[in-house]
Short mmCIF file of C-alpha atoms in Angstrom, two decimals:
data_model
loop_
_atom_site.label_atom_id
_atom_site.label_comp_id
_atom_site.label_asym_id
_atom_site.label_seq_id
_atom_site.Cartn_x
_atom_site.Cartn_y
_atom_site.Cartn_z
CA UNK A 1 179.75 -37.88 35.53
CA UNK A 2 183.03 -35.84 34.07
CA UNK A 3 186.51 -35.93 35.44
CA UNK A 4 186.12 -38.57 37.49
CA UNK A 5 189.26 -40.50 37.76
CA UNK A 6 189.97 -42.53 35.14
CA UNK A 7 187.00 -41.08 33.14
CA UNK A 8 186.38 -38.24 31.44
CA UNK A 9 182.92 -38.56 30.43
CA UNK A 10 180.53 -41.42 31.10
CA UNK A 11 177.03 -41.72 30.81
CA UNK A 12 174.60 -45.43 32.48
CA UNK A 13 170.64 -44.64 32.49
CA UNK A 14 170.45 -47.89 35.57
CA UNK A 15 166.88 -48.94 33.90
CA UNK A 16 167.35 -52.60 35.48
CA UNK A 17 166.73 -54.15 38.96
CA UNK A 18 169.97 -56.40 39.04
CA UNK A 19 172.74 -54.52 36.59
CA UNK A 20 176.55 -56.13 36.87
CA UNK A 21 179.35 -53.71 35.84
CA UNK A 22 182.84 -55.64 34.70
CA UNK A 23 185.83 -55.03 33.41
CA UNK A 24 189.50 -56.06 33.76
CA UNK A 25 191.47 -55.68 36.37
CA UNK A 26 192.53 -51.95 36.20
CA UNK A 27 190.20 -50.59 34.64
CA UNK A 28 188.56 -47.53 35.84
CA UNK A 29 185.73 -50.06 37.64
CA UNK A 30 186.46 -48.04 40.85
CA UNK A 31 186.08 -44.77 39.40
CA UNK A 32 182.27 -45.40 38.81
CA UNK A 33 181.51 -46.04 42.84
CA UNK A 34 184.12 -43.34 43.45
CA UNK A 35 182.01 -40.69 41.58
CA UNK A 36 178.56 -42.66 43.42
CA UNK A 37 180.56 -42.03 46.53
CA UNK A 38 181.29 -38.67 46.04
CA UNK A 39 177.62 -38.15 45.19
CA UNK A 40 176.42 -39.12 48.69
CA UNK A 41 178.78 -36.75 49.72
CA UNK A 42 181.52 -38.22 51.12
CA UNK A 43 184.59 -34.92 51.48
CA UNK A 44 187.03 -35.44 47.74
CA UNK A 45 190.39 -35.32 46.97
CA UNK A 46 192.13 -32.87 44.14
CA UNK A 47 192.90 -36.22 43.45
CA UNK A 48 189.72 -37.30 42.73
CA UNK A 49 189.75 -34.97 39.20
CA UNK A 50 191.09 -37.33 36.07
CA UNK A 51 194.46 -35.37 35.29
CA UNK A 52 193.77 -33.54 31.81
CA UNK A 53 190.40 -32.13 33.74
CA UNK A 54 189.99 -28.82 35.33
CA UNK A 55 187.03 -30.63 37.87
CA UNK A 56 185.19 -33.59 38.16
CA UNK A 57 180.76 -33.70 37.93
CA UNK A 58 179.01 -35.95 38.73
CA UNK A 59 174.90 -35.93 38.17
CA UNK A 60 171.93 -37.26 38.95
CA UNK A 61 168.18 -38.29 38.45
CA UNK A 62 166.04 -40.91 40.53
CA UNK A 63 163.14 -40.90 37.79
CA UNK A 64 159.51 -40.74 40.32
CA UNK A 65 160.03 -41.07 43.68
CA UNK A 66 157.33 -40.28 45.96
CA UNK A 67 156.81 -37.09 46.48
CA UNK A 68 154.97 -34.48 49.87
CA UNK A 69 151.90 -33.77 47.91
CA UNK A 70 151.67 -38.11 47.02
CA UNK A 71 152.29 -36.83 43.16
CA UNK A 72 155.50 -38.56 41.27
CA UNK A 73 158.40 -36.23 40.40
CA UNK A 74 162.78 -37.28 39.13
CA UNK A 75 164.97 -35.71 42.19
CA UNK A 76 168.56 -34.06 40.90
CA UNK A 77 171.07 -34.27 41.94
CA UNK A 78 174.90 -32.04 41.09
CA UNK A 79 178.28 -32.17 42.90
CA UNK A 80 181.02 -30.98 41.42
CA UNK A 81 184.65 -30.08 42.37
CA UNK A 82 187.45 -27.86 41.02
CA UNK A 83 190.76 -28.34 41.21
CA UNK A 84 190.90 -24.07 41.67
CA UNK A 85 188.49 -24.81 44.78
CA UNK A 86 190.85 -23.99 48.26
CA UNK A 87 190.44 -28.18 49.93
CA UNK A 88 188.44 -30.01 48.68
CA UNK A 89 185.57 -28.13 49.44
CA UNK A 90 183.03 -29.13 46.18
CA UNK A 91 179.54 -27.81 45.75
CA UNK A 92 176.09 -28.99 45.08
CA UNK A 93 172.80 -28.93 44.60
CA UNK A 94 169.34 -30.72 44.36
CA UNK A 95 166.73 -29.59 41.99
CA UNK A 96 169.24 -26.25 41.51
CA UNK A 97 168.36 -25.44 44.73
CA UNK A 98 172.73 -25.16 46.39
CA UNK A 99 172.60 -27.64 49.85
CA UNK A 100 175.28 -27.95 52.44
CA UNK A 101 176.77 -31.67 51.98
CA UNK A 102 174.65 -33.22 55.25
CA UNK A 103 171.89 -31.88 53.54
CA UNK A 104 172.70 -33.84 50.77
CA UNK A 105 174.14 -36.98 52.45
CA UNK A 106 170.99 -37.10 54.31
CA UNK A 107 168.55 -36.42 51.36
CA UNK A 108 170.38 -39.71 50.03
CA UNK A 109 170.86 -42.09 52.32
CA UNK A 110 167.61 -43.52 51.74
CA UNK A 111 168.52 -43.67 48.65
CA UNK A 112 171.74 -44.94 47.79
CA UNK A 113 173.65 -46.95 49.72
CA UNK A 114 177.18 -48.88 48.82
CA UNK A 115 178.37 -51.71 50.18
CA UNK A 116 182.64 -52.00 50.18
CA UNK A 117 184.71 -54.55 49.87
CA UNK A 118 185.38 -54.16 52.73
CA UNK A 119 181.65 -53.66 54.06
CA UNK A 120 181.69 -57.52 55.50
CA UNK A 121 183.93 -56.18 58.34
CA UNK A 122 180.71 -53.89 59.08
CA UNK A 123 179.48 -57.11 60.60
CA UNK A 124 182.25 -56.87 63.37
CA UNK A 125 180.67 -53.17 64.87
CA UNK A 126 178.68 -53.87 68.26
CA UNK A 127 176.38 -50.77 66.96
CA UNK A 128 175.55 -52.11 63.29
CA UNK A 129 174.49 -55.29 64.46
CA UNK A 130 172.03 -54.02 66.85
CA UNK A 131 170.98 -51.34 63.98
CA UNK A 132 170.50 -55.02 62.26
CA UNK A 133 169.31 -56.69 65.61
CA UNK A 134 166.41 -53.30 65.09
CA UNK A 135 165.77 -53.83 61.88
CA UNK A 136 164.08 -57.34 62.80
CA UNK A 137 161.72 -55.32 64.58
CA UNK A 138 157.73 -54.24 64.64
CA UNK A 139 156.45 -50.96 64.58
CA UNK A 140 155.99 -51.77 68.67
CA UNK A 141 160.45 -51.72 69.02
CA UNK A 142 160.48 -48.67 67.01
CA UNK A 143 158.00 -46.45 69.30
CA UNK A 144 160.12 -47.88 72.11
CA UNK A 145 163.17 -46.83 71.06
CA UNK A 146 161.81 -43.68 69.70
CA UNK A 147 160.60 -42.39 73.78
CA UNK A 148 162.96 -43.74 75.15
CA UNK A 149 165.55 -41.50 72.93
CA UNK A 150 162.87 -38.93 73.50
CA UNK A 151 162.98 -39.31 77.56
CA UNK A 152 166.99 -40.11 77.78
CA UNK A 153 168.13 -36.35 76.28
CA UNK A 154 164.80 -35.65 77.85
CA UNK A 155 166.92 -36.86 81.39
CA UNK A 156 170.60 -35.66 79.57
CA UNK A 157 168.82 -31.62 79.26
CA UNK A 158 167.41 -31.41 82.21
CA UNK A 159 170.40 -33.35 84.22
CA UNK A 160 172.42 -30.40 82.52
CA UNK A 161 170.40 -28.16 84.24
CA UNK A 162 169.96 -29.67 87.37
CA UNK A 163 173.56 -29.25 87.39
CA UNK A 164 174.12 -25.87 86.06
CA UNK A 165 171.55 -24.49 88.94
CA UNK A 166 173.26 -25.68 91.70
CA UNK A 167 176.77 -24.44 90.94
CA UNK A 168 174.97 -21.72 90.72
CA UNK A 169 173.17 -21.68 94.14
CA UNK A 170 176.29 -22.81 95.85
CA UNK A 171 178.42 -19.68 93.96
CA UNK A 172 175.33 -17.04 95.33
CA UNK A 173 175.28 -18.90 98.22
CA UNK A 174 179.07 -18.60 98.51
CA UNK A 175 179.30 -14.74 97.12
CA UNK A 176 176.84 -13.97 99.73
CA UNK A 177 176.74 -15.24 102.31
CA UNK A 178 176.88 -13.37 106.19
CA UNK A 179 175.70 -10.46 103.79
CA UNK A 180 172.71 -9.59 105.52
CA UNK A 181 174.25 -7.91 108.12
CA UNK A 182 176.16 -6.02 105.27
CA UNK A 183 172.76 -4.71 103.50
CA UNK A 184 170.71 -3.92 106.16
CA UNK A 185 173.19 -1.35 107.57
CA UNK A 186 173.34 -0.56 103.81
CA UNK A 187 169.54 0.25 103.16
CA UNK A 188 170.04 2.31 106.50
CA UNK A 189 171.64 5.61 104.94
CA UNK A 190 168.74 5.11 102.92
CA UNK A 191 171.74 6.08 99.94
CA UNK A 192 171.25 7.77 96.65
CA UNK A 193 174.14 8.10 94.00
CA UNK A 194 174.98 11.64 96.00
CA UNK A 195 175.06 11.57 98.66
CA UNK A 196 178.43 11.20 99.94
CA UNK A 197 178.90 14.57 97.85
CA UNK A 198 175.43 15.60 99.64
CA UNK A 199 176.85 15.04 103.05
CA UNK A 200 180.69 15.89 102.27
CA UNK A 201 179.34 19.76 101.54
CA UNK A 202 177.24 19.70 104.65
CA UNK A 203 179.39 18.74 106.82
CA UNK A 204 181.53 21.88 105.24
CA UNK A 205 178.81 24.42 105.65
CA UNK A 206 177.58 23.16 109.49
CA UNK A 207 181.37 24.29 110.22
CA UNK A 208 181.38 27.26 108.48
CA UNK A 209 177.44 28.25 110.55
CA UNK A 210 179.36 26.59 113.56
CA UNK A 211 182.79 28.87 113.15
CA UNK A 212 179.94 32.42 112.27
CA UNK A 213 177.76 32.01 115.92
CA UNK A 214 181.07 31.04 118.01
CA UNK A 215 182.35 34.52 116.62
CA UNK A 216 178.81 35.99 116.74
CA UNK A 217 178.01 34.95 120.23
CA UNK A 218 182.01 35.96 121.58
CA UNK A 219 181.12 38.87 120.30
CA UNK A 220 177.92 39.45 122.23
CA UNK A 221 179.37 38.07 125.01
CA UNK A 222 181.69 41.07 124.66
CA UNK A 223 179.30 43.79 124.23
CA UNK A 224 176.66 42.50 126.64
CA UNK A 225 177.64 38.99 128.60
CA UNK A 226 180.09 39.25 131.47
CA UNK A 227 179.93 39.16 135.83
CA UNK A 228 179.88 43.35 134.35
CA UNK A 229 177.32 43.24 131.79
CA UNK A 230 179.87 43.55 129.19
CA UNK A 231 180.75 47.33 127.49
CA UNK A 232 177.14 47.93 127.14
CA UNK A 233 176.50 47.73 131.43
CA UNK A 234 180.15 49.60 131.01
CA UNK A 235 178.73 52.81 128.51
CA UNK A 236 175.12 52.67 130.30
CA UNK A 237 177.67 53.33 133.73
CA UNK A 238 179.12 55.73 132.24
CA UNK A 239 176.75 57.76 130.57
CA UNK A 240 175.03 57.51 134.39
CA UNK A 241 178.39 58.65 136.34
CA UNK A 242 178.85 62.46 133.11
CA UNK A 243 175.36 62.55 134.18
CA UNK A 244 176.27 63.00 137.14
CA UNK A 245 179.51 65.40 136.84
CA UNK A 246 177.44 67.57 134.35
CA UNK A 247 175.41 68.64 137.66
CA UNK A 248 178.48 69.34 139.69
CA UNK A 249 180.46 70.36 136.78
CA UNK A 250 177.51 73.20 134.84
CA UNK A 251 178.29 71.32 131.48
CA UNK A 252 175.32 71.20 129.07
CA UNK A 253 172.70 68.71 128.52
CA UNK A 254 173.24 68.76 124.37
CA UNK A 255 177.15 67.11 125.64
CA UNK A 256 175.30 64.13 127.27
CA UNK A 257 172.46 64.11 125.03
CA UNK A 258 175.64 62.88 122.61
CA UNK A 259 176.82 60.45 125.60
CA UNK A 260 172.56 59.26 125.43
CA UNK A 261 172.87 58.54 121.11
CA UNK A 262 175.80 56.53 120.99
CA UNK A 263 174.60 54.38 123.81
CA UNK A 264 171.24 53.52 122.49
CA UNK A 265 172.91 52.67 119.00
CA UNK A 266 174.62 50.82 120.82
CA UNK A 267 171.73 48.65 122.12
CA UNK A 268 170.59 49.07 118.97
CA UNK A 269 173.40 47.39 117.74
CA UNK A 270 173.69 44.80 121.05
CA UNK A 271 169.87 44.00 119.53
CA UNK A 272 171.61 43.58 116.29
CA UNK A 273 174.40 41.25 117.28
CA UNK A 274 172.24 38.97 119.39
CA UNK A 275 169.32 38.96 116.53
CA UNK A 276 171.82 37.53 114.50
CA UNK A 277 173.56 34.77 116.89
CA UNK A 278 170.63 33.47 117.25
CA UNK A 279 169.75 33.48 113.01
CA UNK A 280 172.96 30.85 113.04
CA UNK A 281 171.46 27.95 115.15
CA UNK A 282 172.00 26.65 118.18
CA UNK A 283 176.19 25.16 118.52
CA UNK A 284 174.84 22.73 119.71
CA UNK A 285 172.81 20.77 118.07
CA UNK A 286 174.93 22.33 114.72
CA UNK A 287 176.93 19.66 116.68
CA UNK A 288 174.88 17.57 117.61
CA UNK A 289 173.81 17.45 113.44
CA UNK A 290 177.64 17.52 112.32
CA UNK A 291 178.35 14.21 114.60
CA UNK A 292 175.39 12.50 112.88
CA UNK A 293 176.92 13.62 109.16
CA UNK A 294 179.67 12.55 110.23
CA UNK A 295 178.53 8.86 111.46
CA UNK A 296 177.25 8.46 108.33
CA UNK A 297 180.31 9.26 105.94
CA UNK A 298 181.68 6.77 108.25
CA UNK A 299 179.35 3.69 107.43
CA UNK A 300 179.46 4.37 104.03
CA UNK A 301 182.82 4.84 103.90
CA UNK A 302 184.24 1.29 105.44
CA UNK A 303 181.12 -0.07 103.57
CA UNK A 304 182.57 0.71 100.19
CA UNK A 305 185.26 -0.92 101.36
CA UNK A 306 183.34 -3.34 103.06
CA UNK A 307 181.54 -3.92 100.13
CA UNK A 308 184.41 -3.67 97.35
CA UNK A 309 183.07 -0.87 95.69
CA UNK A 310 184.33 2.39 94.35
CA UNK A 311 182.12 4.84 95.21
CA UNK A 312 178.10 5.04 95.53
CA UNK A 313 176.55 4.42 92.63
CA UNK A 314 178.06 0.41 92.27
CA UNK A 315 176.98 -0.02 96.63
CA UNK A 316 173.14 0.24 95.44
CA UNK A 317 174.52 -1.94 92.31
CA UNK A 318 175.82 -4.08 94.76
CA UNK A 319 172.38 -4.00 96.99
CA UNK A 320 170.17 -3.70 94.07
CA UNK A 321 172.18 -7.02 91.93
CA UNK A 322 172.64 -8.12 95.69
CA UNK A 323 168.71 -9.00 96.17
CA UNK A 324 168.01 -10.10 92.98
CA UNK A 325 169.98 -12.70 93.55
CA UNK A 326 169.33 -13.47 96.66
CA UNK A 327 165.91 -13.30 95.71
CA UNK A 328 166.39 -16.08 92.98
CA UNK A 329 167.99 -18.33 94.91
CA UNK A 330 165.00 -17.78 97.87
CA UNK A 331 162.17 -18.18 93.75
CA UNK A 332 164.59 -21.18 92.93
CA UNK A 333 163.91 -23.07 95.04
CA UNK A 334 161.24 -24.71 94.03
CA UNK A 335 162.16 -25.02 90.57
CA UNK A 336 165.39 -27.14 92.38
CA UNK A 337 162.78 -29.48 94.30
CA UNK A 338 160.41 -29.62 91.04
CA UNK A 339 163.30 -29.93 88.29
CA UNK A 340 165.27 -32.37 90.87
CA UNK A 341 161.86 -33.91 90.63
CA UNK A 342 160.81 -34.84 87.45
CA UNK A 343 164.19 -35.65 87.21
CA UNK A 344 164.12 -38.74 89.79
CA UNK A 345 160.94 -39.40 87.10
CA UNK A 346 162.37 -39.85 84.02
CA UNK A 347 164.97 -42.05 85.69
CA UNK A 348 162.10 -44.41 86.19
CA UNK A 349 160.86 -44.10 82.71
CA UNK A 350 163.92 -44.66 80.93
CA UNK A 351 164.16 -47.71 82.99
CA UNK A 352 161.08 -48.95 82.67
CA UNK A 353 161.46 -48.30 78.66
CA UNK A 354 164.75 -49.99 78.44
CA UNK A 355 163.84 -52.68 79.96
CA UNK A 356 161.20 -52.35 78.11
CA UNK A 357 163.45 -52.75 73.91
CA UNK A 358 165.73 -55.08 75.14
CA UNK A 359 163.07 -57.16 75.37
CA UNK A 360 161.39 -55.62 71.98
CA UNK A 361 165.16 -56.65 70.86
CA UNK A 362 165.66 -60.11 72.31
CA UNK A 363 162.42 -61.72 70.19
CA UNK A 364 164.12 -59.10 67.19
CA UNK A 365 167.59 -60.38 67.09
CA UNK A 366 165.28 -64.61 67.07
CA UNK A 367 163.28 -63.44 64.77
CA UNK A 368 167.06 -62.13 62.51
CA UNK A 369 168.35 -64.90 63.50
CA UNK A 370 166.13 -67.26 62.45
CA UNK A 371 165.80 -65.45 58.51
CA UNK A 372 170.18 -65.51 58.38
CA UNK A 373 170.80 -69.12 58.75
CA UNK A 374 167.18 -70.15 56.70
CA UNK A 375 169.63 -67.63 53.99
CA UNK A 376 173.08 -69.65 54.96
CA UNK A 377 171.89 -72.60 53.97
CA UNK A 378 170.57 -71.79 51.16
CA UNK A 379 174.48 -70.60 50.94
CA UNK A 380 176.39 -73.83 51.28
CA UNK A 381 176.77 -73.03 55.07
CA UNK A 382 174.67 -75.35 56.01
CA UNK A 383 176.76 -76.13 58.34
CA UNK A 384 176.87 -73.12 60.36
CA UNK A 385 174.56 -71.49 63.29
CA UNK A 386 174.24 -67.48 63.32
CA UNK A 387 173.50 -66.65 67.02
CA UNK A 388 172.20 -63.37 67.61
CA UNK A 389 172.81 -62.65 71.92
CA UNK A 390 171.13 -59.66 72.95
CA UNK A 391 174.06 -58.31 76.22
CA UNK A 392 172.41 -55.99 79.08
CA UNK A 393 175.59 -52.95 78.83
CA UNK A 394 176.37 -51.11 81.80
CA UNK A 395 174.89 -48.27 81.40
CA UNK A 396 171.74 -46.77 80.20
CA UNK A 397 172.29 -44.91 76.58
CA UNK A 398 169.80 -43.12 74.70
CA UNK A 399 169.29 -46.37 71.85
CA UNK A 400 169.26 -48.33 74.84
CA UNK A 401 171.12 -50.47 77.63
CA UNK A 402 172.59 -53.73 75.46
CA UNK A 403 174.28 -54.72 72.24
CA UNK A 404 174.08 -57.80 70.33
CA UNK A 405 176.81 -59.87 69.39
CA UNK A 406 176.71 -62.80 65.91
CA UNK A 407 178.26 -65.51 66.98
CA UNK A 408 178.56 -68.17 64.08
CA UNK A 409 178.83 -71.80 65.70
CA UNK A 410 180.46 -75.28 63.12
CA UNK A 411 178.87 -78.08 63.03
CA UNK A 412 177.34 -78.52 66.25
CA UNK A 413 180.24 -76.53 68.34
CA UNK A 414 179.60 -73.65 69.81
CA UNK A 415 179.34 -70.65 68.60
CA UNK A 416 181.95 -67.97 68.86
CA UNK A 417 182.21 -64.18 68.13
CA UNK A 418 181.62 -63.90 63.74
CA UNK A 419 185.67 -62.32 63.88
CA UNK A 420 187.13 -65.83 65.38
CA UNK A 421 184.66 -68.31 63.41
CA UNK A 422 184.34 -66.41 59.70
CA UNK A 423 187.19 -66.69 56.32
CA UNK A 424 186.42 -63.76 54.15
CA UNK A 425 184.00 -65.69 51.97
CA UNK A 426 182.12 -66.69 54.33
CA UNK A 427 181.59 -62.69 56.28
CA UNK A 428 180.38 -62.28 52.44
CA UNK A 429 177.80 -64.94 51.88
CA UNK A 430 176.90 -63.38 55.69
CA UNK A 431 176.49 -59.87 54.93
CA UNK A 432 174.40 -61.10 51.81
CA UNK A 433 171.94 -63.03 54.28
CA UNK A 434 171.73 -60.30 56.56
CA UNK A 435 171.10 -57.14 54.22
CA UNK A 436 168.35 -60.34 51.85
CA UNK A 437 167.08 -60.57 55.78
CA UNK A 438 166.40 -57.01 56.14
CA UNK A 439 162.36 -55.38 56.78
CA UNK A 440 161.67 -53.33 53.42
CA UNK A 441 161.55 -50.36 55.60
CA UNK A 442 166.35 -50.96 56.15
CA UNK A 443 167.48 -50.83 52.53
CA UNK A 444 167.51 -48.43 49.87
CA UNK A 445 166.43 -47.62 46.57
CA UNK A 446 169.30 -48.26 45.42
CA UNK A 447 171.80 -51.18 47.31
CA UNK A 448 175.83 -50.94 45.16
CA UNK A 449 177.83 -54.04 45.82
CA UNK A 450 182.03 -53.40 45.62
CA UNK A 451 182.74 -57.38 44.40
CA UNK A 452 180.93 -58.58 47.37
CA UNK A 453 181.78 -61.85 45.81
CA UNK A 454 185.57 -61.75 46.45
CA UNK A 455 186.67 -64.56 48.94
CA UNK A 456 184.35 -66.42 46.73
CA UNK A 457 183.58 -68.94 43.41
CA UNK A 458 182.32 -72.20 42.29
CA UNK A 459 178.72 -73.20 43.32
CA UNK A 460 179.18 -70.00 46.51
CA UNK A 461 179.62 -67.49 44.15
CA UNK A 462 176.64 -68.94 42.39
CA UNK A 463 173.98 -68.87 45.68
CA UNK A 464 175.66 -65.49 46.51
CA UNK A 465 174.61 -64.52 42.89
CA UNK A 466 171.06 -66.16 43.20
CA UNK A 467 170.42 -64.31 46.42
CA UNK A 468 172.31 -60.63 45.29
CA UNK A 469 169.43 -61.55 42.64
CA UNK A 470 166.41 -62.56 45.39
CA UNK A 471 167.62 -59.13 46.93
CA UNK A 472 167.03 -56.38 43.44
CA UNK A 473 163.53 -57.70 43.56
CA UNK A 474 163.20 -55.37 46.70
CA UNK A 475 165.49 -52.86 45.98
CA UNK A 476 167.76 -52.58 42.70
CA UNK A 477 171.24 -53.75 43.54
CA UNK A 478 173.96 -52.48 42.08
CA UNK A 479 177.07 -55.00 41.45
CA UNK A 480 180.61 -54.74 40.71
CA UNK A 481 181.68 -58.16 39.76
CA UNK A 482 184.98 -59.81 38.56
CA UNK A 483 183.01 -63.78 39.39
CA UNK A 484 181.01 -64.08 35.52
CA UNK A 485 178.40 -66.37 37.77
CA UNK A 486 177.21 -63.15 39.18
CA UNK A 487 176.99 -60.71 35.46
CA UNK A 488 175.00 -63.26 34.17
CA UNK A 489 172.19 -63.17 36.29
CA UNK A 490 172.71 -59.69 35.65
CA UNK A 491 169.91 -58.48 33.73
CA UNK A 492 171.53 -55.18 32.67
CA UNK A 493 175.15 -55.06 32.45
CA UNK A 494 178.10 -52.72 32.24
CA UNK A 495 181.62 -52.51 30.65
CA UNK A 496 183.92 -50.61 32.04
CA UNK A 497 187.47 -50.65 29.42
CA UNK A 498 190.90 -48.66 30.00
CA UNK A 499 191.16 -46.87 26.30
CA UNK A 500 194.53 -44.88 26.42
CA UNK A 501 194.51 -43.16 29.21
CA UNK A 502 190.86 -42.56 29.70
CA UNK A 503 188.24 -45.33 31.54
CA UNK A 504 184.72 -45.66 28.72
CA UNK A 505 181.87 -47.32 30.46
CA UNK A 506 179.04 -48.62 28.12
CA UNK A 507 176.03 -50.70 28.28
CA UNK A 508 176.90 -54.70 26.74
CA UNK A 509 174.43 -56.45 25.40
CA UNK A 510 174.15 -60.16 22.91
CA UNK A 511 177.26 -61.33 22.06
CA UNK A 512 179.10 -57.87 24.12
CA UNK A 513 177.71 -59.09 26.41
CA UNK A 514 178.81 -63.18 25.91
CA UNK A 515 182.60 -62.47 24.57
CA UNK A 516 182.79 -60.73 28.26
CA UNK A 517 181.68 -62.91 30.63
CA UNK A 518 183.33 -65.66 28.18
CA UNK A 519 186.55 -63.31 29.76
CA UNK A 520 185.95 -63.84 32.88
CA UNK A 521 185.72 -67.58 32.71
CA UNK A 522 188.88 -68.36 30.91
CA UNK A 523 190.66 -65.01 30.22
CA UNK A 524 190.48 -65.94 27.06
CA UNK A 525 187.44 -63.66 24.92
CA UNK A 526 187.80 -65.89 21.79
CA UNK A 527 188.07 -69.12 23.46
CA UNK A 528 184.96 -71.14 22.20
CA UNK A 529 184.69 -73.23 25.54
CA UNK A 530 184.46 -70.83 27.08
CA UNK A 531 181.88 -68.36 25.35
CA UNK A 532 179.86 -71.75 25.47
CA UNK A 533 180.00 -72.43 28.36
CA UNK A 534 179.09 -68.02 28.91
CA UNK A 535 176.27 -68.60 27.03
CA UNK A 536 174.90 -71.23 29.36
CA UNK A 537 175.12 -69.31 32.21
CA UNK A 538 173.47 -66.23 30.53
CA UNK A 539 170.39 -68.65 29.04
CA UNK A 540 170.06 -70.31 32.84
CA UNK A 541 170.04 -67.00 33.61
CA UNK A 542 167.18 -65.75 31.72
CA UNK A 543 164.84 -68.85 31.75
CA UNK A 544 165.38 -68.96 35.69
CA UNK A 545 164.69 -65.16 35.89
#
C-alpha cells in the first residue's frame, strides 16, 4: 500500500492463520483497515490520501485460489486513487483487467470480510439476524429460499405485466368506445389517400358537363323545339311559302334552290347539335351522380371532424390503428386470462414455499441457538441464554415471510432483545460466538476484526482470543487489537509505529514481540515484570497452538 492515510509505503505478507496487528493509539492501525476497505470497494475520499502523496495505491495477491478449470492460480487485485481525479473516482483492476467497483466488490466479497469496531451492532439488524439463521440451514433451506426468490421474482414480473395489460385494455376500450359505427362509415366510403381531391375534381367536372348540356339543350330547343317546331320548322314553312310565291310571281328555280340549300344546312346543324347534346349525357343522371358524390364528400368531412383527423391519410391511419388495437384487444383476452391464472398459481407456490422456508428456518434457528450457547459458555457467559425466534412477517418477500429476533436471557430471566440486555463487551463476545458458529460456506477466506475485544479484559479477553484462534483454523483471521492476551495467541504479529509524520508497519518476532506485548500489558516496554508476563503469555500460546 502506498499513500494511504498515514502510511507512505508498507508491504505485508500475511502467511499466518491468526495474525495480530498492534501499536500505540494513533500510530495508524486504522490506515491498514482503510486500505483493506478501499481494496474491497469502499468509496474513498480525497482525504484518504497521504498528505505528501499525489495518490493512493493498494495492491494485493491472493495466493492459490481455485480457478475455473480446477487448477490453482494467484488473484492479483489493484486499486488506485489520484488526488487529481474528479471527486472520488478511482481505478481498479483484477488480473490487470480494468473492472468496475461493483465487479471489484463482488469478486472480493467471498475472500475478505471486515468486522469493524461496531460490527457487533449489526447483530441488532433483523436482516443480518436472518442471514445468520440461514447460514445454519442445510442445502434444503438454501434450495427452498432460492426457489422462493425465483417464484417471487417471476410473480412480481407477471403482476407488473398483468397491471400494464389491464391498464392498456382499459385505455383502448375507453379510446375506441362507441367507435364501431364511425369506423364502419369510414370503411363504407372505400377511401384512398386522394379520394377527397378526386371527388372534388369530379364534382367540378360534373358541374361543367351539366352547364354545357343545359346550354346545348337550350340551343336545340330553340332550333327544333316548342309547339311550332322551332327555327327549323319555321324555315321549312317559309320555304314552302316562298315556293308557292315564286310560282305566282314568276321567280326562277335558282332562287328557291338557295333557300332549300340553307334549309338543308340548318337541318344538318340541328342534327349535329342534337348529337352533341346527347353526348353530354342525361342531365338527370348527372345531377344524381353529383348528389351522390356531394353526399360522400359531406360524410367524409364530417367523419374527419368527428375523428379529429385533418386529412384522408390520417383518417385511414386512424382506421388502421383502431382496427389493429381492437384486434389486439380481442387477442389479449386470452393472454389476460392465462396471466391471471399463472399469477394465481404462483401466489400459491410462493405461499407454499414461504411456509416451507419458515419451517426450515425455525430448525436452523434452533441449531444456531444451540451452537452459540455452547460457545457462550466457553466465553464466560454461562449465565446468559441466547435465544433465536423466527416470527411471521406481515407480507411475503423474496427472502421469505418472517424475521429473526436474537434475544438474551440472564440468570433464568425471560429472554429480551439483545439490544436491551447486552453490554458492549457482551455484544463483542456474542459476535465471536456467532462467527464461530457459522457454517464454513458463510466464512470468507480472510476475516478482519478491528478491535473486536472492545469492552473485554482479563479472562473474558483471553477466552475471546481462544475462540478467535479456533475460528482461524477455518478462515484466516486478522486481528487489530490493544489486548495483549489476544496478540500473544497470534502465529504472526505486525507492529504499527509512528515515525515522524509517517506510519511504519513491520513484522516482529522473538524479543521484539516480547517488548511489544510488555508495552501492551503495562505501558512500559522496559518493565522486567511486564516482559516476564509477556514471555509467559507467548510460551503458553505456543504450547497450546
